[in-house]
PDB file of C-alpha atoms in Angstrom:
ATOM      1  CA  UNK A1003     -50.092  58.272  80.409  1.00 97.00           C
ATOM      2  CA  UNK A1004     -53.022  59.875  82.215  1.00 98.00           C
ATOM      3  CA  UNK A1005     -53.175  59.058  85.645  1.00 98.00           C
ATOM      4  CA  UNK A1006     -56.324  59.365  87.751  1.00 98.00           C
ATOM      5  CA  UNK A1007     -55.278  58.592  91.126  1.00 97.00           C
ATOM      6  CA  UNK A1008     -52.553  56.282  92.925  1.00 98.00           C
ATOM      7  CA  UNK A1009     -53.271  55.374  96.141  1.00 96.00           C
ATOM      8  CA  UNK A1010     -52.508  52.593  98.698  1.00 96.00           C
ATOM      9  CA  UNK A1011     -55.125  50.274 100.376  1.00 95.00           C
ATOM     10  CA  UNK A1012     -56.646  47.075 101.167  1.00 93.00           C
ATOM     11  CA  UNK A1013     -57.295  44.860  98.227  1.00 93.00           C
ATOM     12  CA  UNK A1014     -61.143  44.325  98.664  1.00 87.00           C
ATOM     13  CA  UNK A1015     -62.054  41.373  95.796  1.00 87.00           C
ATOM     14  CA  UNK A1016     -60.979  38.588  94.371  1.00 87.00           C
ATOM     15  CA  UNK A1017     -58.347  35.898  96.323  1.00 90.00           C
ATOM     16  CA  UNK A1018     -55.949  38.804  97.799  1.00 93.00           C
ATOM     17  CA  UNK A1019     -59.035  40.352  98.940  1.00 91.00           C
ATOM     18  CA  UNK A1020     -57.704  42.110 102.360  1.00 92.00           C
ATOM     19  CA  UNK A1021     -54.055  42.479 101.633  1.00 95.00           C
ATOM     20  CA  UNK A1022     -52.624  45.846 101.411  1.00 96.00           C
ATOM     21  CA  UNK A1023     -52.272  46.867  97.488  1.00 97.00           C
ATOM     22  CA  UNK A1024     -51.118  50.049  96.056  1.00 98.00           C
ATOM     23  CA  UNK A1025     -53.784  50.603  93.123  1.00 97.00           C
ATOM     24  CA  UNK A1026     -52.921  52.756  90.357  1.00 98.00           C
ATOM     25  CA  UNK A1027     -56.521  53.773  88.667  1.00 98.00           C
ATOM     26  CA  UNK A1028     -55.656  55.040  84.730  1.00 98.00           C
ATOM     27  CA  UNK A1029     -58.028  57.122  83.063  1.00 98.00           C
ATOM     28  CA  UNK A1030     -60.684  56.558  80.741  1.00 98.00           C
ATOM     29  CA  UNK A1031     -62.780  53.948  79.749  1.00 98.00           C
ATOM     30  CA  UNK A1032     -64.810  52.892  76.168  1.00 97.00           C
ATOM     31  CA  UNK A1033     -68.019  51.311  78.416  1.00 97.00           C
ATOM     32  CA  UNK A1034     -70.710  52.459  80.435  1.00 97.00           C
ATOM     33  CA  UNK A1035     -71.799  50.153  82.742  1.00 97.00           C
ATOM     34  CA  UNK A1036     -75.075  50.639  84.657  1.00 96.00           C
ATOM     35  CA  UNK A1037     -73.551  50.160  87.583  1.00 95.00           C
ATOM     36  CA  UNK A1038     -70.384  51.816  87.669  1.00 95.00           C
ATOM     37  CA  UNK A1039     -68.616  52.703  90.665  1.00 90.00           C
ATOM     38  CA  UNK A1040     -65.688  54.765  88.999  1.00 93.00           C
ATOM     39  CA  UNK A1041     -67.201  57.135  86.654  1.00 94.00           C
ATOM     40  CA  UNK A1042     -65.329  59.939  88.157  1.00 95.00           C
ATOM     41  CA  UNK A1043     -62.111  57.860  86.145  1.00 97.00           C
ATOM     42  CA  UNK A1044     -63.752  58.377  82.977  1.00 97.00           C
ATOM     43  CA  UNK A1045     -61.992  61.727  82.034  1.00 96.00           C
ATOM     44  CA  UNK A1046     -59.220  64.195  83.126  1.00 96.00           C
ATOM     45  CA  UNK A1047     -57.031  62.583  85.272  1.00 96.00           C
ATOM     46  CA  UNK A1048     -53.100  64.063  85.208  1.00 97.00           C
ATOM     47  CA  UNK A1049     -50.418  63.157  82.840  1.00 98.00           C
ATOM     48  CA  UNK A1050     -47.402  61.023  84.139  1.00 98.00           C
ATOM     49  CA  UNK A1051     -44.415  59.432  82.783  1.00 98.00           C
ATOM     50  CA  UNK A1052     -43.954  55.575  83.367  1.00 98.00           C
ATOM     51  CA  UNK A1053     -41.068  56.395  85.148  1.00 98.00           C
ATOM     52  CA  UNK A1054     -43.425  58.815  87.677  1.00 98.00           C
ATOM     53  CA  UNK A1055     -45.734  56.441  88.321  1.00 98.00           C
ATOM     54  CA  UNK A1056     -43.141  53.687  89.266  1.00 98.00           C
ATOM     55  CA  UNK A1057     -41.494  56.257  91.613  1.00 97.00           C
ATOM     56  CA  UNK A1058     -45.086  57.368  93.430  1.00 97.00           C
ATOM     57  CA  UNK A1059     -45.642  53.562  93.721  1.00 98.00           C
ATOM     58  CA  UNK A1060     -42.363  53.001  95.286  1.00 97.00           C
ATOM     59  CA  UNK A1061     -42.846  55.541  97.925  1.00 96.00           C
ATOM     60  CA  UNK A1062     -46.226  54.408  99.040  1.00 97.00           C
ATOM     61  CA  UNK A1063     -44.884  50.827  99.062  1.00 96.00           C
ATOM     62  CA  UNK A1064     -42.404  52.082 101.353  1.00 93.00           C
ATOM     63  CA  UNK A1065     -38.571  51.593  99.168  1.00 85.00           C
ATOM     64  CA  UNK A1066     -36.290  53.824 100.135  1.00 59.00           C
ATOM     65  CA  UNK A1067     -34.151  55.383  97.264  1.00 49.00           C
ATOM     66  CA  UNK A1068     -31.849  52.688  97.600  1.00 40.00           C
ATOM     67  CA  UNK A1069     -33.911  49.896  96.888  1.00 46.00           C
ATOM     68  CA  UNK A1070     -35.590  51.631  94.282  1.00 46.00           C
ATOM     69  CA  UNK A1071     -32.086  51.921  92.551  1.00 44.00           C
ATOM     70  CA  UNK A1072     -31.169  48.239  92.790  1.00 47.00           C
ATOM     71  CA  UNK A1073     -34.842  46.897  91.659  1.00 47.00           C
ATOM     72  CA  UNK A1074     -34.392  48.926  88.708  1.00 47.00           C
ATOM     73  CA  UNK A1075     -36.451  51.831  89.663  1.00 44.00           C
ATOM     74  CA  UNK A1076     -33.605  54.569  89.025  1.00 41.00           C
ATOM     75  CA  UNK A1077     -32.397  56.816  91.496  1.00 33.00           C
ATOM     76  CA  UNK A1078     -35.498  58.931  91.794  1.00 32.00           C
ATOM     77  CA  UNK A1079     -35.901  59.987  95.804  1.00 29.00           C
ATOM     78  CA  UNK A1080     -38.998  58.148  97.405  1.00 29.00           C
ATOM     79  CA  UNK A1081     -40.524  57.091 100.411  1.00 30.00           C
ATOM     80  CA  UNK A1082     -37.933  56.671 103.853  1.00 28.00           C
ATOM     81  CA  UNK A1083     -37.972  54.646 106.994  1.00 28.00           C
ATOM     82  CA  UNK A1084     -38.849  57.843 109.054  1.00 28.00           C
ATOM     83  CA  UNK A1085     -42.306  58.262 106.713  1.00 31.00           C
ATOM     84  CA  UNK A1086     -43.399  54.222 107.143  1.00 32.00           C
ATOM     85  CA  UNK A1087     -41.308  53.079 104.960  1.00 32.00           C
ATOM     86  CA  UNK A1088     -38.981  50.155 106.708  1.00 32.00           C
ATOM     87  CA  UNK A1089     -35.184  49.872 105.487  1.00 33.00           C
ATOM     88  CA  UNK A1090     -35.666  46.053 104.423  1.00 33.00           C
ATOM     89  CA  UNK A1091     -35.041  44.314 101.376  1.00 47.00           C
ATOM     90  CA  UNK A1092     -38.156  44.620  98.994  1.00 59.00           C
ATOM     91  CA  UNK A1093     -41.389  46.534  99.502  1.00 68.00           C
ATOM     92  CA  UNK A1094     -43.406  46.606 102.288  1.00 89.00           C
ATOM     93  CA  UNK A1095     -46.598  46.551 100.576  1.00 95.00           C
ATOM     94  CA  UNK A1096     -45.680  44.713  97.327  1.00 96.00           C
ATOM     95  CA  UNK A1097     -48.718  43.888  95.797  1.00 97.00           C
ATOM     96  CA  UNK A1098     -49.867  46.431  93.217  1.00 98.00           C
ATOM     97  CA  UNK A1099     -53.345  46.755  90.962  1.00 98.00           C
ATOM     98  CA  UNK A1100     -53.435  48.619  87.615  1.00 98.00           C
ATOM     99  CA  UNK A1101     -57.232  49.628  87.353  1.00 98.00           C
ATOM    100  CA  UNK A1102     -59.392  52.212  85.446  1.00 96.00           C
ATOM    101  CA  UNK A1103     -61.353  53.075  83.765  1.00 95.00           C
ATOM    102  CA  UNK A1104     -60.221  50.617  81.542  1.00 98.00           C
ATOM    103  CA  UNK A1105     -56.481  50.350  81.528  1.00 98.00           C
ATOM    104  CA  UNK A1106     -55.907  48.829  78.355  1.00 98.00           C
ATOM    105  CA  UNK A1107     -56.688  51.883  76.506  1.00 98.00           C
ATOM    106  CA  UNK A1108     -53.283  53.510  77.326  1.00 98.00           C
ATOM    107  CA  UNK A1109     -49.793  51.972  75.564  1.00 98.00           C
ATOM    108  CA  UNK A1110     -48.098  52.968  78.312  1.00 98.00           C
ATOM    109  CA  UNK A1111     -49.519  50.166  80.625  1.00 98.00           C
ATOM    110  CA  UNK A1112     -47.112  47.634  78.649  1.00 98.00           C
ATOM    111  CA  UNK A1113     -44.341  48.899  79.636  1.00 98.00           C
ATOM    112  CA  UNK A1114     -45.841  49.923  83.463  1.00 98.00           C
ATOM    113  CA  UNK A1115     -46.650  46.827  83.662  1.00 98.00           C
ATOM    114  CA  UNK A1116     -42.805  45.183  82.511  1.00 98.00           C
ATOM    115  CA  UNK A1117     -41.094  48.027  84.532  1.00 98.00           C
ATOM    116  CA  UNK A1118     -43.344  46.981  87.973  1.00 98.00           C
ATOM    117  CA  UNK A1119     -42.602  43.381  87.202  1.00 98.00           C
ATOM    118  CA  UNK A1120     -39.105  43.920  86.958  1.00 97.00           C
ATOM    119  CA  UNK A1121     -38.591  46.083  90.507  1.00 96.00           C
ATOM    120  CA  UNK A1122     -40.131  42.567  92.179  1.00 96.00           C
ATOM    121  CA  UNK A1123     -43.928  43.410  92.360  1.00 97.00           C
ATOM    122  CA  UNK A1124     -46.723  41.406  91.861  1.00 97.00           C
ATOM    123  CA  UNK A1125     -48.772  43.101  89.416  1.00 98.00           C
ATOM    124  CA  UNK A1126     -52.439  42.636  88.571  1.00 98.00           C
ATOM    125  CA  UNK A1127     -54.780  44.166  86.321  1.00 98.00           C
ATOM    126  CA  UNK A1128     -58.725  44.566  86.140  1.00 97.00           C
ATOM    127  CA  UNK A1129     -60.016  45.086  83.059  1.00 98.00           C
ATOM    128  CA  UNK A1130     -63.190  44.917  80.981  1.00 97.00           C
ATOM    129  CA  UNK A1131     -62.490  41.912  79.204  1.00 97.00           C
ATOM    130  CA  UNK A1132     -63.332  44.017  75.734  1.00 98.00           C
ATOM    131  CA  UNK A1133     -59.845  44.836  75.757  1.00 97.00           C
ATOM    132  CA  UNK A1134     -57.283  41.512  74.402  1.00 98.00           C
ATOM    133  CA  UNK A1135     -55.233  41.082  77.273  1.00 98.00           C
ATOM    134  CA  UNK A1136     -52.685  38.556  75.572  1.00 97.00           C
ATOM    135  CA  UNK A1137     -50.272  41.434  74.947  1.00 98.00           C
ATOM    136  CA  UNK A1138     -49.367  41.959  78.898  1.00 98.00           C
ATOM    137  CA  UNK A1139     -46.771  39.776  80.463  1.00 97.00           C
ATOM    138  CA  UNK A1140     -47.672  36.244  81.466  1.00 96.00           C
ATOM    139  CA  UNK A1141     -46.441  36.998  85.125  1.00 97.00           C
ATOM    140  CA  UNK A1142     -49.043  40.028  84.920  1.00 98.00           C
ATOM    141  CA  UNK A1143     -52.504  38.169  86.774  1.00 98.00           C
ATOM    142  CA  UNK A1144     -55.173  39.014  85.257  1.00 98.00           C
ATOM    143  CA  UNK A1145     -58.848  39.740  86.680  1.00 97.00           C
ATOM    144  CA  UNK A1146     -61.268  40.072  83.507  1.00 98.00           C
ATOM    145  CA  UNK A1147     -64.738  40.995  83.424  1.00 98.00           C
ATOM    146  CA  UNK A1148     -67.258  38.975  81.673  1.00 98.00           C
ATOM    147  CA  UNK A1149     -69.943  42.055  80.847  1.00 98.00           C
ATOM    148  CA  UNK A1150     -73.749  40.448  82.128  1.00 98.00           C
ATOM    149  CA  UNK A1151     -77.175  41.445  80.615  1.00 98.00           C
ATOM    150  CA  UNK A1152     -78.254  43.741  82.752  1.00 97.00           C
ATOM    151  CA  UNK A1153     -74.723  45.838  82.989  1.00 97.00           C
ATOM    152  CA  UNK A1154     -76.271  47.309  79.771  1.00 97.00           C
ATOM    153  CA  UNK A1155     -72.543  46.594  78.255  1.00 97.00           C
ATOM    154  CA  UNK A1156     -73.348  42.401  76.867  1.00 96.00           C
ATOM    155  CA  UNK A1157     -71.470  41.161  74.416  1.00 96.00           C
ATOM    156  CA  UNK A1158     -68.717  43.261  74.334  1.00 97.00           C
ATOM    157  CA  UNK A1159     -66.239  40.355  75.967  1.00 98.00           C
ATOM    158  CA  UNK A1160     -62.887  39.373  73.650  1.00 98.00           C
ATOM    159  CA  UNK A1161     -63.557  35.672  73.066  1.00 97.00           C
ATOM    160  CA  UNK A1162     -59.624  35.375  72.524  1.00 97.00           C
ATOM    161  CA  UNK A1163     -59.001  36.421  75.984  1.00 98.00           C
ATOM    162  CA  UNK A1164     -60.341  32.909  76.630  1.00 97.00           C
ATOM    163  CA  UNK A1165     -57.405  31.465  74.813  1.00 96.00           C
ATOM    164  CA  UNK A1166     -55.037  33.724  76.857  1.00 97.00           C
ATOM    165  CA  UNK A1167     -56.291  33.138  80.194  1.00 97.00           C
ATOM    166  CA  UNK A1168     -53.966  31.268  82.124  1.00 95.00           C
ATOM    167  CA  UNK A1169     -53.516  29.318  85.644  1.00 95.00           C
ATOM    168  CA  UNK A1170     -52.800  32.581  87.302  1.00 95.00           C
ATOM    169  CA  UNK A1171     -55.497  34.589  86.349  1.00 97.00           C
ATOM    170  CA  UNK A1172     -59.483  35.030  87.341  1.00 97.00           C
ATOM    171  CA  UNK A1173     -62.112  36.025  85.687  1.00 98.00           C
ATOM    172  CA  UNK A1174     -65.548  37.964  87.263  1.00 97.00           C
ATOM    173  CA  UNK A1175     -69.158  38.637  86.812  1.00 98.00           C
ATOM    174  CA  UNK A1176     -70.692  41.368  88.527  1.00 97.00           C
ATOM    175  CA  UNK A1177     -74.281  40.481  89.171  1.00 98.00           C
ATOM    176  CA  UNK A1178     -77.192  42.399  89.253  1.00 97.00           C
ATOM    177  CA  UNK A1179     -80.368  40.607  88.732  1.00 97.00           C
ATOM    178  CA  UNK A1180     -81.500  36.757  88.685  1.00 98.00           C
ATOM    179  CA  UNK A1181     -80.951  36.767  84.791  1.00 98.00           C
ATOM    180  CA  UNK A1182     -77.407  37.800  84.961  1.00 98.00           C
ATOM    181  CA  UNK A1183     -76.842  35.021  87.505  1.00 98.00           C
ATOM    182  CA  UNK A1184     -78.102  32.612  85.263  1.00 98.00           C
ATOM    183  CA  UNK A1185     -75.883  34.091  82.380  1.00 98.00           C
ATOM    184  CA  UNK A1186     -72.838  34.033  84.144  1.00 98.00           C
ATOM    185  CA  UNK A1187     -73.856  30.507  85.480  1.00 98.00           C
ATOM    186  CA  UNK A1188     -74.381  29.147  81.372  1.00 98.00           C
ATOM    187  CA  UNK A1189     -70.927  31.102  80.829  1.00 98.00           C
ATOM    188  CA  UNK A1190     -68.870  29.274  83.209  1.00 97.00           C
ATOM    189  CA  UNK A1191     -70.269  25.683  82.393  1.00 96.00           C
ATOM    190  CA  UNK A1192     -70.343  25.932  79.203  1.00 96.00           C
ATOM    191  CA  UNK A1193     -66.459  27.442  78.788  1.00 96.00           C
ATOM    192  CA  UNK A1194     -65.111  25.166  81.621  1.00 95.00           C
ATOM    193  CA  UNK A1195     -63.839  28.033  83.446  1.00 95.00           C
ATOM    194  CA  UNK A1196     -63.367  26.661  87.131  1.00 92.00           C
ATOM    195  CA  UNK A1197     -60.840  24.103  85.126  1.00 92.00           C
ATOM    196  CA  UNK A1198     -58.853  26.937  83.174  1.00 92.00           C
ATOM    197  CA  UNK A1199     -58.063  29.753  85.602  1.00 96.00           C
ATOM    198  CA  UNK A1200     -57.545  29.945  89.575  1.00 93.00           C
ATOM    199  CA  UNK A1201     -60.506  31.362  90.348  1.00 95.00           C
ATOM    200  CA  UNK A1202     -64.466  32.527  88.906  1.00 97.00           C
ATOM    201  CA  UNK A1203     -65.581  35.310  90.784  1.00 97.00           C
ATOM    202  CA  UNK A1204     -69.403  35.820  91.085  1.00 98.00           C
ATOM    203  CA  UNK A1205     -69.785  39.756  92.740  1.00 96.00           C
ATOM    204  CA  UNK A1206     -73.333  40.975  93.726  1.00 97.00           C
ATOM    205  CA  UNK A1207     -74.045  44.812  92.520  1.00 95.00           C
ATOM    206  CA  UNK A1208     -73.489  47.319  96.030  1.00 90.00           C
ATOM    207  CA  UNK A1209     -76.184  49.734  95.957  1.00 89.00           C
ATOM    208  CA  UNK A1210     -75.234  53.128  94.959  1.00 86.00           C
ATOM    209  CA  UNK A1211     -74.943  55.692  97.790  1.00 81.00           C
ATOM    210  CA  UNK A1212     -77.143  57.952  95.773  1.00 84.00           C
ATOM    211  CA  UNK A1213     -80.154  55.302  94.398  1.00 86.00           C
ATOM    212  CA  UNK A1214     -78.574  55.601  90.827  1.00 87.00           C
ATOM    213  CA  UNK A1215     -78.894  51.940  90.815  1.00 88.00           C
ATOM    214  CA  UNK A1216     -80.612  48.692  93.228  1.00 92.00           C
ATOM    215  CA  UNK A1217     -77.492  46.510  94.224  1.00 91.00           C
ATOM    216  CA  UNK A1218     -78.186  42.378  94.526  1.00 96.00           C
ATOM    217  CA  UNK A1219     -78.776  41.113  97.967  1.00 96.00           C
ATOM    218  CA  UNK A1220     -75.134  39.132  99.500  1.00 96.00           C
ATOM    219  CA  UNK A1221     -77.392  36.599 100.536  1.00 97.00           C
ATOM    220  CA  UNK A1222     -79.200  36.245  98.074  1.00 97.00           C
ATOM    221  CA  UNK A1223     -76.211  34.869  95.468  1.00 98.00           C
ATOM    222  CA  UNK A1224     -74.966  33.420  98.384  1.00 98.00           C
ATOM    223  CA  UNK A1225     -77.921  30.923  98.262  1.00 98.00           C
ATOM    224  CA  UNK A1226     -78.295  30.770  94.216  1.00 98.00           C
ATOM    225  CA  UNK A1227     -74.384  29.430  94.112  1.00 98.00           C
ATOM    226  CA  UNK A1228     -75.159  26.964  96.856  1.00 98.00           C
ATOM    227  CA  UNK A1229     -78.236  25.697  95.417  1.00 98.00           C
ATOM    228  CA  UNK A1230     -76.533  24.680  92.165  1.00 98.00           C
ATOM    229  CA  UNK A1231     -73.118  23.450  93.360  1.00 97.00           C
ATOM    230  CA  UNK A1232     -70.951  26.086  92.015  1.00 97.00           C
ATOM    231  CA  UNK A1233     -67.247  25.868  92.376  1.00 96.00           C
ATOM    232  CA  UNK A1234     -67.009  29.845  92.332  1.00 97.00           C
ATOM    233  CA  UNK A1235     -65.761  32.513  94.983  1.00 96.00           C
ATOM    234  CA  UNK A1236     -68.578  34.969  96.524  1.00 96.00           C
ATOM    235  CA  UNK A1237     -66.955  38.716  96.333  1.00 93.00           C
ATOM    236  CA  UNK A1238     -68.424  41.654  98.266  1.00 91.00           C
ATOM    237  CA  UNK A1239     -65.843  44.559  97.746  1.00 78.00           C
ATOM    238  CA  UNK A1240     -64.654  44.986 101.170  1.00 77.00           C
ATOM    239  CA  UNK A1241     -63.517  48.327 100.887  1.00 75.00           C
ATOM    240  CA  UNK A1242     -66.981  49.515 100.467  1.00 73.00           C
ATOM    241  CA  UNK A1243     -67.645  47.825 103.818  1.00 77.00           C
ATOM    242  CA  UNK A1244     -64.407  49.062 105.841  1.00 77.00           C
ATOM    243  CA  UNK A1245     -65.198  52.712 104.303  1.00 73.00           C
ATOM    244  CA  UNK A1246     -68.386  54.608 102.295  1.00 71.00           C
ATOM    245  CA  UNK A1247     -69.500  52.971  99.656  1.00 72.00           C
ATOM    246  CA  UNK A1248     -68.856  57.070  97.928  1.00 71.00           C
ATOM    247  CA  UNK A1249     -65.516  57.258  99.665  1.00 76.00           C
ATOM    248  CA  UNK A1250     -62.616  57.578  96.633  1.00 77.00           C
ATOM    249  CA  UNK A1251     -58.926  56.760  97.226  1.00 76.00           C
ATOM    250  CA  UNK A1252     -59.588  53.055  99.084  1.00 75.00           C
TER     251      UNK A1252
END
């Protein structure tokens, strides 16, 4: 699989938002949204075995080669106590994110994905939501995109991920303009999402570093969800306010 960067931070959006998370960002995606933040993930990136990734995961989760062995990760040498790893059962960080790009687009992430589950992560995804995402494992949680007006990639949503959404998983709109509020406002209601999933995530546009693109006001959605009662959660990428906005690898 081709890998474009594996990294360990703080999860900034959706309900773990602020928990440490190792994110492992695949390459390549089939949309271009106005907005995009990872464009730099649409091509290159280096080639990896499952079994690679698992092990570079391990070591910034901080399992020693022990552990590894015994949660089914093989014998492969990773992190130690000595480099922040602690000698406990388990990982220290043990929340992990597969990302993109779009991840979908790789085979390999079905079996990433089973092998992760399997060594006692808990594994999400983010994905496009033009991608079916009933083929992952249930225990997989899943954070889809619903694709607004203005991201200049509408209707390119999988209505059968609707059917495959379960209690576990969240689905998000990121918000530009007034119009794709309203959109993603109609979407909800009408599909009865607050009922189906754990959480909706509304997520205002951050202005690009560079003025590629105008980013939506915090406060402004803040006050739009209040005014009509919405049972949704505000999210405002943290990571782009604990580091640069540009900064890659957080």
């Amino acid at each position: 699989m081709f890998i474009t960067e594996i990294f360990k931070s703080i999860q900034g959006e959706g309900t773990r938002a602020g928990l440490p998370c190792i994110f492992v960002r695949l390459t390549g995606c089939n949309l271009r949204c106005t907005w995009c933040d990872t464009a730099y993930a649409f091509h290159g990136g280096k080639k990896m075995t499952v079994e690679e990734v698992l092990a570079r995961v391990n070591e910034l989760a901080g399992r020693t080669s022990l552990q590894s062995a015994q949660s089914g990760g093989g014998s492969t040498t990773v992190g130690s106590a000595s480099e922040g790893g602690p000698n406990t059962q388990g990982a220290a960080v043990p929340l992990v994110e597969l990302t993109g790009g779009e991840p979908l687009l790789q085979e390999e992430i079905y079996p990433l994905a089973e092998k992760l589950l399997a060594s006692g992560y808990t594994v999400m995804i983010e994905t496009s939501g033009e991608r079916f995402i009933g083929r992952l494992p249930k225990e997989v949680i899943k954070i889809v995109d619903v694709k607004c007006p203005d991201s200049g990639e509408p209707n390119t949503f999988d209505v059968n991920n609707l059917q495959a959404l379960t209690q576990n998983d969240e689905v998000k709109f990121v918000l530009s303009t007034r119009r794709d509020y309203e959109f993603a406002r109609e979407f909800m209601r009408q599909q009865g999402l607050a009922r189906r999933i754990r959480e909706v995530l509304f997520s205002p546009v951050f202005e690009d570093p560079e003025g590629k693109w105008p980013g939506l006001e915090p406060r402004c959605l803040a006050e739009w969800i209040l005014a009509d009662g919405l049972p949704v959660r505000l999210g405002l990428q943290l990571h782009k306010f604990i580091w640069d906005p540009a900064t890659k690898g957080v």
